[in-house]
mmCIF file of C-alpha atoms in Angstrom:
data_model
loop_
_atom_site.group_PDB
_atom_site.id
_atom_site.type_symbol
_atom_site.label_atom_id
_atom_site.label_comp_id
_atom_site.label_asym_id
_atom_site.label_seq_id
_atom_site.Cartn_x
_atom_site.Cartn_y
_atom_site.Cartn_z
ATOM 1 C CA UNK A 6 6.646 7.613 -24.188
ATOM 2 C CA UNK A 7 7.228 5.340 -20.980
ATOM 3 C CA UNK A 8 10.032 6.015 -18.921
ATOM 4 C CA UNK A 9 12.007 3.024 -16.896
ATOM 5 C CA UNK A 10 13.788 4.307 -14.030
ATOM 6 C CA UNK A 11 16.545 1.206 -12.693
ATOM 7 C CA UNK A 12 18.744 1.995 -9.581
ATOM 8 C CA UNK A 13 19.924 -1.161 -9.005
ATOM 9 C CA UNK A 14 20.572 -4.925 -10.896
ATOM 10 C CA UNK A 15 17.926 -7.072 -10.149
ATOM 11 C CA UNK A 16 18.696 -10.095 -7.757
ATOM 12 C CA UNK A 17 17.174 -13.084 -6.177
ATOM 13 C CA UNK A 18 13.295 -12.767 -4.711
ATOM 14 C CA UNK A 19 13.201 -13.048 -0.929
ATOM 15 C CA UNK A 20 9.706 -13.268 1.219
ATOM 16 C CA UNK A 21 11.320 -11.497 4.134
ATOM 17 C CA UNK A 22 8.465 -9.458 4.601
ATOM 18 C CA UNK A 23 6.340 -12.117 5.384
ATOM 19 C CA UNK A 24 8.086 -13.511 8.290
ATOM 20 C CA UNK A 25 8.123 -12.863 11.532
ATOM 21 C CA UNK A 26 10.420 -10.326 12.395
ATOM 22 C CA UNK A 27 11.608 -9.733 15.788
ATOM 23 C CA UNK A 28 11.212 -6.027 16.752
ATOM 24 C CA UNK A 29 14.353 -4.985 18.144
ATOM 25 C CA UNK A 30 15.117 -1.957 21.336
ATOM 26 C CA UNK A 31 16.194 0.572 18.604
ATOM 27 C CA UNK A 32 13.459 0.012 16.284
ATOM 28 C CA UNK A 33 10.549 0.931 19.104
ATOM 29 C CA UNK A 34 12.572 3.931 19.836
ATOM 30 C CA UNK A 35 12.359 4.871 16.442
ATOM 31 C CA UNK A 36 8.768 4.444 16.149
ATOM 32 C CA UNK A 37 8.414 6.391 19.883
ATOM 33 C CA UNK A 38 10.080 9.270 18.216
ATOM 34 C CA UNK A 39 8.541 9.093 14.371
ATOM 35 C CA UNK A 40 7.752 12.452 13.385
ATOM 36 C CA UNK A 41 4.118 11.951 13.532
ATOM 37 C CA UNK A 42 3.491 12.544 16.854
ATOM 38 C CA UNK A 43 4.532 16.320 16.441
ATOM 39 C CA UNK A 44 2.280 16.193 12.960
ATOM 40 C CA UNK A 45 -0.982 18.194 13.233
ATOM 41 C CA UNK A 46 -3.957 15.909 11.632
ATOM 42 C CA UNK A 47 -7.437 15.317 12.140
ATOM 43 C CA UNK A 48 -9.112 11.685 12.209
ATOM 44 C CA UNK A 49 -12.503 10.394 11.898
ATOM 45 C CA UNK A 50 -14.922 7.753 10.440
ATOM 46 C CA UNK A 51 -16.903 7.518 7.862
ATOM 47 C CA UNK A 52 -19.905 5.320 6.821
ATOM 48 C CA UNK A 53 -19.191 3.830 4.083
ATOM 49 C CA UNK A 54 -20.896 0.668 2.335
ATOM 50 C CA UNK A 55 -21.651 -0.398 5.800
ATOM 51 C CA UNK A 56 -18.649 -0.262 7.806
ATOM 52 C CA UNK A 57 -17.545 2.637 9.666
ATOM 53 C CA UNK A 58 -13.868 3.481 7.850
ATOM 54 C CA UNK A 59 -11.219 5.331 9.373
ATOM 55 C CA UNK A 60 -9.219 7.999 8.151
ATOM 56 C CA UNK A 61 -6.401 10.453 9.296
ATOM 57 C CA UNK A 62 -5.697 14.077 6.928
ATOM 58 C CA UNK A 63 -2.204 15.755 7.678
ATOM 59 C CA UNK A 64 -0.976 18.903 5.450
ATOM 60 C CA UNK A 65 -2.757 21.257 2.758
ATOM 61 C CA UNK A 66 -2.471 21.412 -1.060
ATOM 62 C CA UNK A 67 -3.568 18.586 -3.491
ATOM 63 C CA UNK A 68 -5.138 15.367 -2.377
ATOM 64 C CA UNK A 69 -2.748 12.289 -2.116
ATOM 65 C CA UNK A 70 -4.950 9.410 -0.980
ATOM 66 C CA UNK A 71 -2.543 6.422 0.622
ATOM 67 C CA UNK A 72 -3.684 3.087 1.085
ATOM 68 C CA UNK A 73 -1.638 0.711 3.599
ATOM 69 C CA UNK A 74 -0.910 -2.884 2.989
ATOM 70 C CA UNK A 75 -2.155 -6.120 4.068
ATOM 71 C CA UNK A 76 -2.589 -6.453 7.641
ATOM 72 C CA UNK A 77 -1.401 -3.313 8.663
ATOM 73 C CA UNK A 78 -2.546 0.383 9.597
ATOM 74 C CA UNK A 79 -1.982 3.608 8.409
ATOM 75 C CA UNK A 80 1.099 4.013 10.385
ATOM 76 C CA UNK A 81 2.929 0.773 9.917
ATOM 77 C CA UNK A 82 3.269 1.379 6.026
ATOM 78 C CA UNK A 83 3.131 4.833 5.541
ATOM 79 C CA UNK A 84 4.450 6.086 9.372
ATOM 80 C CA UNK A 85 7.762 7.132 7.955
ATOM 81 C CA UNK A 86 6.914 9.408 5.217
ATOM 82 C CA UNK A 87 3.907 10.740 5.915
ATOM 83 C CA UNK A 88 6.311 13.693 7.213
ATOM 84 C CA UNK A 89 7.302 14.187 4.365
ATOM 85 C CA UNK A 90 4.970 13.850 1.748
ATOM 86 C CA UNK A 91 2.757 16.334 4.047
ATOM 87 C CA UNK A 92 5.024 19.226 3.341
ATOM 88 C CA UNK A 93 3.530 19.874 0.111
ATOM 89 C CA UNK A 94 0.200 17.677 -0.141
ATOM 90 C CA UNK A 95 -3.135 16.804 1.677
ATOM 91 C CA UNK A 96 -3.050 13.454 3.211
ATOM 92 C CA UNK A 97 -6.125 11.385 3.210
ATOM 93 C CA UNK A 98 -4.844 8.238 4.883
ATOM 94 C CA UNK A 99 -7.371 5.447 5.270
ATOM 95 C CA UNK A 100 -7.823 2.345 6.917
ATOM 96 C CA UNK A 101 -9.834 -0.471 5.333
ATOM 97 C CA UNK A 102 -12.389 -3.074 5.804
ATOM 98 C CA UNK A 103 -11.352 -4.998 9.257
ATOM 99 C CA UNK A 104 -7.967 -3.399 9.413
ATOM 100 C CA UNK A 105 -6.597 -0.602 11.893
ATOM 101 C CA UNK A 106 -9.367 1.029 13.384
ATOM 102 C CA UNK A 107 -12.140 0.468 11.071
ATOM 103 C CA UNK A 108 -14.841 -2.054 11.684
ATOM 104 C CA UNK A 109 -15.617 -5.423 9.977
ATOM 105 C CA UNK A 110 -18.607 -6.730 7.897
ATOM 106 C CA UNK A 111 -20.211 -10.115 7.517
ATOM 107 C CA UNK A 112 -18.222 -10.277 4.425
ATOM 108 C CA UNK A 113 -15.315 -11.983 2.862
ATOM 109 C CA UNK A 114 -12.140 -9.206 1.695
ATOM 110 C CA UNK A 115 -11.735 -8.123 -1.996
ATOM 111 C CA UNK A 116 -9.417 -5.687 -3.478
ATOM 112 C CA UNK A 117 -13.366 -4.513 -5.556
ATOM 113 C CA UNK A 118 -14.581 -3.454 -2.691
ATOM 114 C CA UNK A 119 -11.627 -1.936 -0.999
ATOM 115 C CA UNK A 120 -11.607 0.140 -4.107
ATOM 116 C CA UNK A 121 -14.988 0.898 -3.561
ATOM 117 C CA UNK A 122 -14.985 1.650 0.098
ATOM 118 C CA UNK A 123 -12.486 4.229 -0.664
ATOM 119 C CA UNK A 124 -14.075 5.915 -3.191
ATOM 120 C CA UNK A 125 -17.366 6.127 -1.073
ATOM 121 C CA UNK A 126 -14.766 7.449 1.569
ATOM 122 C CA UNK A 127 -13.766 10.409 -0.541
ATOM 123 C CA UNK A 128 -17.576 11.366 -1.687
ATOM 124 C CA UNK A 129 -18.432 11.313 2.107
ATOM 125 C CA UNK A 130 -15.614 14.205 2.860
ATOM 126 C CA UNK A 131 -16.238 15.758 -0.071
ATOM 127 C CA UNK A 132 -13.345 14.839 -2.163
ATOM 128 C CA UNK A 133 -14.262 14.643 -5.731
ATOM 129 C CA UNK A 134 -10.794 13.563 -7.130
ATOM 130 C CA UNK A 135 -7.512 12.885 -5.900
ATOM 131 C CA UNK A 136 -3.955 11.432 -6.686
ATOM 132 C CA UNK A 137 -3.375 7.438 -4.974
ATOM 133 C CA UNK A 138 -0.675 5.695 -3.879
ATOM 134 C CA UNK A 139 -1.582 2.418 -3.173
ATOM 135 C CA UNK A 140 1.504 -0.134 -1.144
ATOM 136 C CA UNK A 141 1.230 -3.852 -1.618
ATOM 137 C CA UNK A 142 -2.087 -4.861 -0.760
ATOM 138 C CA UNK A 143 -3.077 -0.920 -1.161
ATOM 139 C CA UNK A 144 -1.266 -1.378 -4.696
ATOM 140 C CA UNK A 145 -3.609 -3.337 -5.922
ATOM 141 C CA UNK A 146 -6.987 -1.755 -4.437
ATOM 142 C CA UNK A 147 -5.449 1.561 -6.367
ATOM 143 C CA UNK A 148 -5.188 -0.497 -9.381
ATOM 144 C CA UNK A 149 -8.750 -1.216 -8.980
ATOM 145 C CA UNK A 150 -9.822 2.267 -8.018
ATOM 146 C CA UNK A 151 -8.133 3.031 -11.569
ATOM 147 C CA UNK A 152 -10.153 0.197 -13.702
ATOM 148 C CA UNK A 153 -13.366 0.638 -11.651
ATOM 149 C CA UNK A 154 -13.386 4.878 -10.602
ATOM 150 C CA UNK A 155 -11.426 6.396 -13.330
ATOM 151 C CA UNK A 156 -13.249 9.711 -12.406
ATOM 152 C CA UNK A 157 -11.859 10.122 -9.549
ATOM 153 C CA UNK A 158 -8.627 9.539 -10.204
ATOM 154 C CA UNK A 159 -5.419 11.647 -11.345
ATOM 155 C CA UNK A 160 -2.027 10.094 -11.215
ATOM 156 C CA UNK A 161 -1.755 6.515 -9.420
ATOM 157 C CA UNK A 162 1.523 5.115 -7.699
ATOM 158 C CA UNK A 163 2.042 1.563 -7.392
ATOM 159 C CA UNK A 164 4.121 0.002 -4.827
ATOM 160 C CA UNK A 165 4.500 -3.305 -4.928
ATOM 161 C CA UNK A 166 1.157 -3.951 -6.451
ATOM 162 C CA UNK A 167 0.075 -7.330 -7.671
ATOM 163 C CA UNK A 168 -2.190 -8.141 -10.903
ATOM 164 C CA UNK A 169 -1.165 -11.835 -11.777
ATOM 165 C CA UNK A 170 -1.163 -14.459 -9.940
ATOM 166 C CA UNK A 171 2.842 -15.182 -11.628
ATOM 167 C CA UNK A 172 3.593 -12.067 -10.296
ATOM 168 C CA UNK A 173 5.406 -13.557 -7.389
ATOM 169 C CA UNK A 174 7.558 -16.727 -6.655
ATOM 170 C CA UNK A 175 5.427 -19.855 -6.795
ATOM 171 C CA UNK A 176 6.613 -20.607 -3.094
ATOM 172 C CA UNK A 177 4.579 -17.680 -2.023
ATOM 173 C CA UNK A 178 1.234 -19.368 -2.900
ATOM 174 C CA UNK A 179 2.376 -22.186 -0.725
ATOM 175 C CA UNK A 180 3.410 -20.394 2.377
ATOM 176 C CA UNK A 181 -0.485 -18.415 1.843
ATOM 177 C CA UNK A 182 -1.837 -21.811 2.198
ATOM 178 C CA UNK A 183 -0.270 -22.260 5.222
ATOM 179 C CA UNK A 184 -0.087 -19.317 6.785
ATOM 180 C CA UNK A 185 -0.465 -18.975 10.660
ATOM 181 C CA UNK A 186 -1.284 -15.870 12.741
ATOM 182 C CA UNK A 187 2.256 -17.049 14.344
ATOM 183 C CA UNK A 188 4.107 -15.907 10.807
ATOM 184 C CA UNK A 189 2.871 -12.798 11.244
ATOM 185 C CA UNK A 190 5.330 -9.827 11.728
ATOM 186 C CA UNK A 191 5.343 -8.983 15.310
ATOM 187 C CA UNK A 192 5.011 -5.249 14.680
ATOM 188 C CA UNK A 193 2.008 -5.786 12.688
ATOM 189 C CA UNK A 194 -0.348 -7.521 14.801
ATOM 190 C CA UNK A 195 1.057 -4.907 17.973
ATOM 191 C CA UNK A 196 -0.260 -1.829 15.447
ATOM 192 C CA UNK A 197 -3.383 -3.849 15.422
ATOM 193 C CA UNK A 198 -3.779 -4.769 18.580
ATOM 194 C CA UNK A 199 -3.288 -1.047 19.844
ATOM 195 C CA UNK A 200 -5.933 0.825 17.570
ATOM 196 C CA UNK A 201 -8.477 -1.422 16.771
ATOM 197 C CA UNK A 202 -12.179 -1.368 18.071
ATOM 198 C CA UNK A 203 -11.992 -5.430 19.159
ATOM 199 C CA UNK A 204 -8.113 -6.666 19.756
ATOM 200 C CA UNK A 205 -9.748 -9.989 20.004
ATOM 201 C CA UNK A 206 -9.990 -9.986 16.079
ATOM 202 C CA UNK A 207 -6.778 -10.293 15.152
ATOM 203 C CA UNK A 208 -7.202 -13.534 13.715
ATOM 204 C CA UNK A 209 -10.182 -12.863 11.747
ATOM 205 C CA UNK A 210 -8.235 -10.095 10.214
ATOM 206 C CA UNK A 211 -5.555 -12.216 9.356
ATOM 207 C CA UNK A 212 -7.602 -15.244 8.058
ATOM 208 C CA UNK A 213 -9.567 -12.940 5.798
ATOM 209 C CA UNK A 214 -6.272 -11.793 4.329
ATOM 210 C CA UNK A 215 -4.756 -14.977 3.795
ATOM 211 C CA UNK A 216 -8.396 -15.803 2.016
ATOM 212 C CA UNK A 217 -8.184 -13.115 -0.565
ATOM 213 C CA UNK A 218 -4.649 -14.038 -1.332
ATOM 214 C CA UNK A 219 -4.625 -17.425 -1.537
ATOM 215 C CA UNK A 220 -8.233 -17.064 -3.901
ATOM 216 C CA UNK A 221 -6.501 -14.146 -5.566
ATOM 217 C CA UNK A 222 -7.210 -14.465 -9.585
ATOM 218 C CA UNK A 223 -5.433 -12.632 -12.432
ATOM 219 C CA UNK A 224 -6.536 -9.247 -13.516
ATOM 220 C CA UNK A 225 -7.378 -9.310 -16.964
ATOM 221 C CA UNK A 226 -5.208 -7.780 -19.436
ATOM 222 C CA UNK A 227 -7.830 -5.508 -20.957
ATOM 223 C CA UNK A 228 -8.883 -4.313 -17.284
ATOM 224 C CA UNK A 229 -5.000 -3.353 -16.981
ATOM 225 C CA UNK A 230 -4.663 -1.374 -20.539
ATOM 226 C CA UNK A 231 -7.936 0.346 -19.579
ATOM 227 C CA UNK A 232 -6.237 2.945 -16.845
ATOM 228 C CA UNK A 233 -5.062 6.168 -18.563
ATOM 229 C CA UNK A 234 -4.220 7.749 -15.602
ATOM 230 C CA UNK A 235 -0.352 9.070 -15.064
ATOM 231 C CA UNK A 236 0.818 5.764 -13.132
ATOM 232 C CA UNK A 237 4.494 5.487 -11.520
ATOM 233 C CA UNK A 238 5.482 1.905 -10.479
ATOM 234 C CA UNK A 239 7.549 1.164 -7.784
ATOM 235 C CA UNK A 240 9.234 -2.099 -6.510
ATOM 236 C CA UNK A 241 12.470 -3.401 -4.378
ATOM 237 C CA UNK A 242 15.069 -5.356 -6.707
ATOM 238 C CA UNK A 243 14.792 -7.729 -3.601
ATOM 239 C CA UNK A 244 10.854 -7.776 -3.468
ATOM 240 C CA UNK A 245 8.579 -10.216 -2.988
ATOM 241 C CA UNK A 246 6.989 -9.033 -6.806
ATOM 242 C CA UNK A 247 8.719 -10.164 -9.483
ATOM 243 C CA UNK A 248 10.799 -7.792 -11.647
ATOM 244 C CA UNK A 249 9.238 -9.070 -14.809
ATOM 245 C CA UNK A 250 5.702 -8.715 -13.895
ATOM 246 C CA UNK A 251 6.950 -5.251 -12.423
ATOM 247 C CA UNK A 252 7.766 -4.480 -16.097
ATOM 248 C CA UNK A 253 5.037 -6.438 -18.072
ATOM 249 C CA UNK A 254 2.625 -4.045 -15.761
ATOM 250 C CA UNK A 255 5.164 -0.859 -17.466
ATOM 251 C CA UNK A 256 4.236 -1.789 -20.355
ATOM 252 C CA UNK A 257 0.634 -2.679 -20.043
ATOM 253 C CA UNK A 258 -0.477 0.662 -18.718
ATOM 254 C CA UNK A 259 0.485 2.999 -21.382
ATOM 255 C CA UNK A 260 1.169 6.610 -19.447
ATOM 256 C CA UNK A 261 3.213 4.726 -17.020
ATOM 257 C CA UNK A 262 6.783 5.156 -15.507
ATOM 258 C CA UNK A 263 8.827 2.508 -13.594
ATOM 259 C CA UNK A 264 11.444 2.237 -11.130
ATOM 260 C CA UNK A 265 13.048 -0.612 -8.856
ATOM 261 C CA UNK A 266 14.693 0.601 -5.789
ATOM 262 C CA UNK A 267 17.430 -1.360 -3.747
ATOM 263 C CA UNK A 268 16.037 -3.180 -1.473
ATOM 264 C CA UNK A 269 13.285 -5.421 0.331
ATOM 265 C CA UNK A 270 9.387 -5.438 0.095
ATOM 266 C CA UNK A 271 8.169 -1.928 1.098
ATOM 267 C CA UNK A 272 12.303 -0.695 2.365
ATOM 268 C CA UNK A 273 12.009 2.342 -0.175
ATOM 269 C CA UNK A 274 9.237 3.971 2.010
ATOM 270 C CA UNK A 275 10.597 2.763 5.335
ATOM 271 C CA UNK A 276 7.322 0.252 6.214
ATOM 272 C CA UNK A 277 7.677 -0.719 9.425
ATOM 273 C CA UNK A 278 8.803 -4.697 9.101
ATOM 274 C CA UNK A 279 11.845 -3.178 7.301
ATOM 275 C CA UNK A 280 13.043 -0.441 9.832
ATOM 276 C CA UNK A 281 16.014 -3.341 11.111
ATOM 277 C CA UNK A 282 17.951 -2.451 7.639
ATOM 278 C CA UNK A 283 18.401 0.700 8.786
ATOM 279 C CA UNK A 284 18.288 2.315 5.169
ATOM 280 C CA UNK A 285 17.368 5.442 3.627
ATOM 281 C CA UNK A 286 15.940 4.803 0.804
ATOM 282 C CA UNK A 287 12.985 6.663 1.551
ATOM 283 C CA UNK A 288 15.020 9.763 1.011
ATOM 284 C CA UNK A 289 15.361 9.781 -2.260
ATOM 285 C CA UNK A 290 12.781 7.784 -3.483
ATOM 286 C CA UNK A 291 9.761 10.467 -1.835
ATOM 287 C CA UNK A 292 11.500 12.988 -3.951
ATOM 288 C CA UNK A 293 11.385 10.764 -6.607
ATOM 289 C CA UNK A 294 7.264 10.459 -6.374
ATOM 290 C CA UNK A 295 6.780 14.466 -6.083
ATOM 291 C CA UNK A 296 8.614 15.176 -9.032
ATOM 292 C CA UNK A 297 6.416 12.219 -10.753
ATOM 293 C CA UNK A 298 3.365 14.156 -9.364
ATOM 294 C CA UNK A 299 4.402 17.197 -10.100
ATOM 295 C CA UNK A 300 6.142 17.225 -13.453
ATOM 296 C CA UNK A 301 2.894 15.576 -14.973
ATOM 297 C CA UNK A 302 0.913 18.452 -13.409
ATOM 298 C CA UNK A 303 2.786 20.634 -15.409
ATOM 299 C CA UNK A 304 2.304 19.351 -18.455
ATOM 300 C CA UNK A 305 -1.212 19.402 -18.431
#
């Protein structure tokens, strides 16, 4: 039987996450000190379906595979909590196609072959099947890794994950239309700008984004039913994804759990653009995802 988890009453949508955000003294001290840099890991790349992909692994245990969102790196979204999620798990952190540090192709984005590039990631090291949790962007490739790899996967976590195009405001399609490398978040194109292989592509890498968004088309509804795999939804009750598609996806995928978290698009795992709020959310809520991971583990 599902099981909704609500912390908090849902309130008005904002897009805060998708404007530009001035990066303030405290918050590059914060991210100068993140636990990470005291983290043991190996990195490397891959070749995989023509690009050479990046990845970082941190910790032992069970594989937990997390994909960043839109425009970022491995650090801006997951930077935070990879700490703490390495206590108990193997990290395979990737970046994707033109993203981070891993190299472009001659070919438009899709969340298809995201989901592909990352399974062909995890045959290459040897990884035969994993847990995901997919953020935004990531979200949705995971959803797709789901529909298109079931194989390979074990339990999926959603943050923040699109499927329909009504699943945000109808002002969001408008600002994707317009979108400028300008709007972009500050601390997002200085990640980029720092690891990747040519700086100077910044704006391809945000024009290709903007592409698959704005010529983003509904899952189908069958595709959705179709994943059996242990799935634990997560959104803010002031995200940019709507609480009702939140819950019409609870109820689509049929060994799912939900839960809506105070706060803004990607504030419950501390992604960079949000570290101004100054909240720990993030404390509770990576407890909240082990226990998910581990409770259905038992039952097996």
């Amino acid at each position: 039987m599902k099981k909704t988890i609500v912390y908090a009453v849902l309130t008005l949508l904002i897009l805060s996450s998708f404007s530009n955000v001035n990066q303030t003294k405290e918050n590059n001290d914060q991210i100068k000190n993140s636990a990470n840099d005291t983290l043991i890991f190996k990195s490397g790349y891959s070749e995989v379906n023509g690009i050479k992909m990046y990845y970082e692994i941190y910790g032992h245990g069970k594989p937990l595979v997390l994909i960043h969102g839109g425009g970022s790196t491995i650090q801006t979204t997951f930077g935070r909590i990879i700490p703490m999620l390495a206590q108990h798990r193997q990290l395979i952190c990737v970046e994707l196609q033109a993203h981070g540090h891993t190299s472009d192709r001659n070919k438009d984005l899709s969340f298809e072959q995201d989901a592909d590039d990352v399974v062909t990631l995890l045959k290459n090291i040897d990884v035969p099947k994993a847990d995901f949790f997919g953020f935004s962007n990531g979200g949705t490739t995971t959803i797709q890794i789901a529909i298109r790899h079931p194989e390979i996967v074990d339990k999926i976590i959603l943050g923040s994950a699109l499927c329909k195009r009504n699943g945000v405001p109808i002002q969001f399609w408008d600002f994707m239309k317009q979108a400028q490398l300008d709007n972009m978040p500050v601390q997002l194109k200085e990640a980029y700008i720092k690891v990747a292989p040519n700086p100077n592509d910044l704006q391809i890498m945000h024009d290709k984004d903007v592409k698959r968004m704005v010529n983003f088309k509904d899952i189908p509804d069958e595709q959705i039913e179709s994943i059996k795999a242990p799935t634990l939804i997560i959104i803010g009750d002031q995200d940019i994804i709507k609480p009702e598609h939140a819950i019409e996806m609870h109820r689509e995928i049929s060994n799912s759990a939900l839960a809506i978290i105070p706060g803004v698009h990607g504030e419950y795992i501390e992604e960079i653009t949000t570290l101004q709020y100054h909240s720990k959310e993030a404390d509770f809520v990576i407890p909240m995802v082990e226990n998910f991971l581990n409770r259905l583990e038992t039952k097996k």
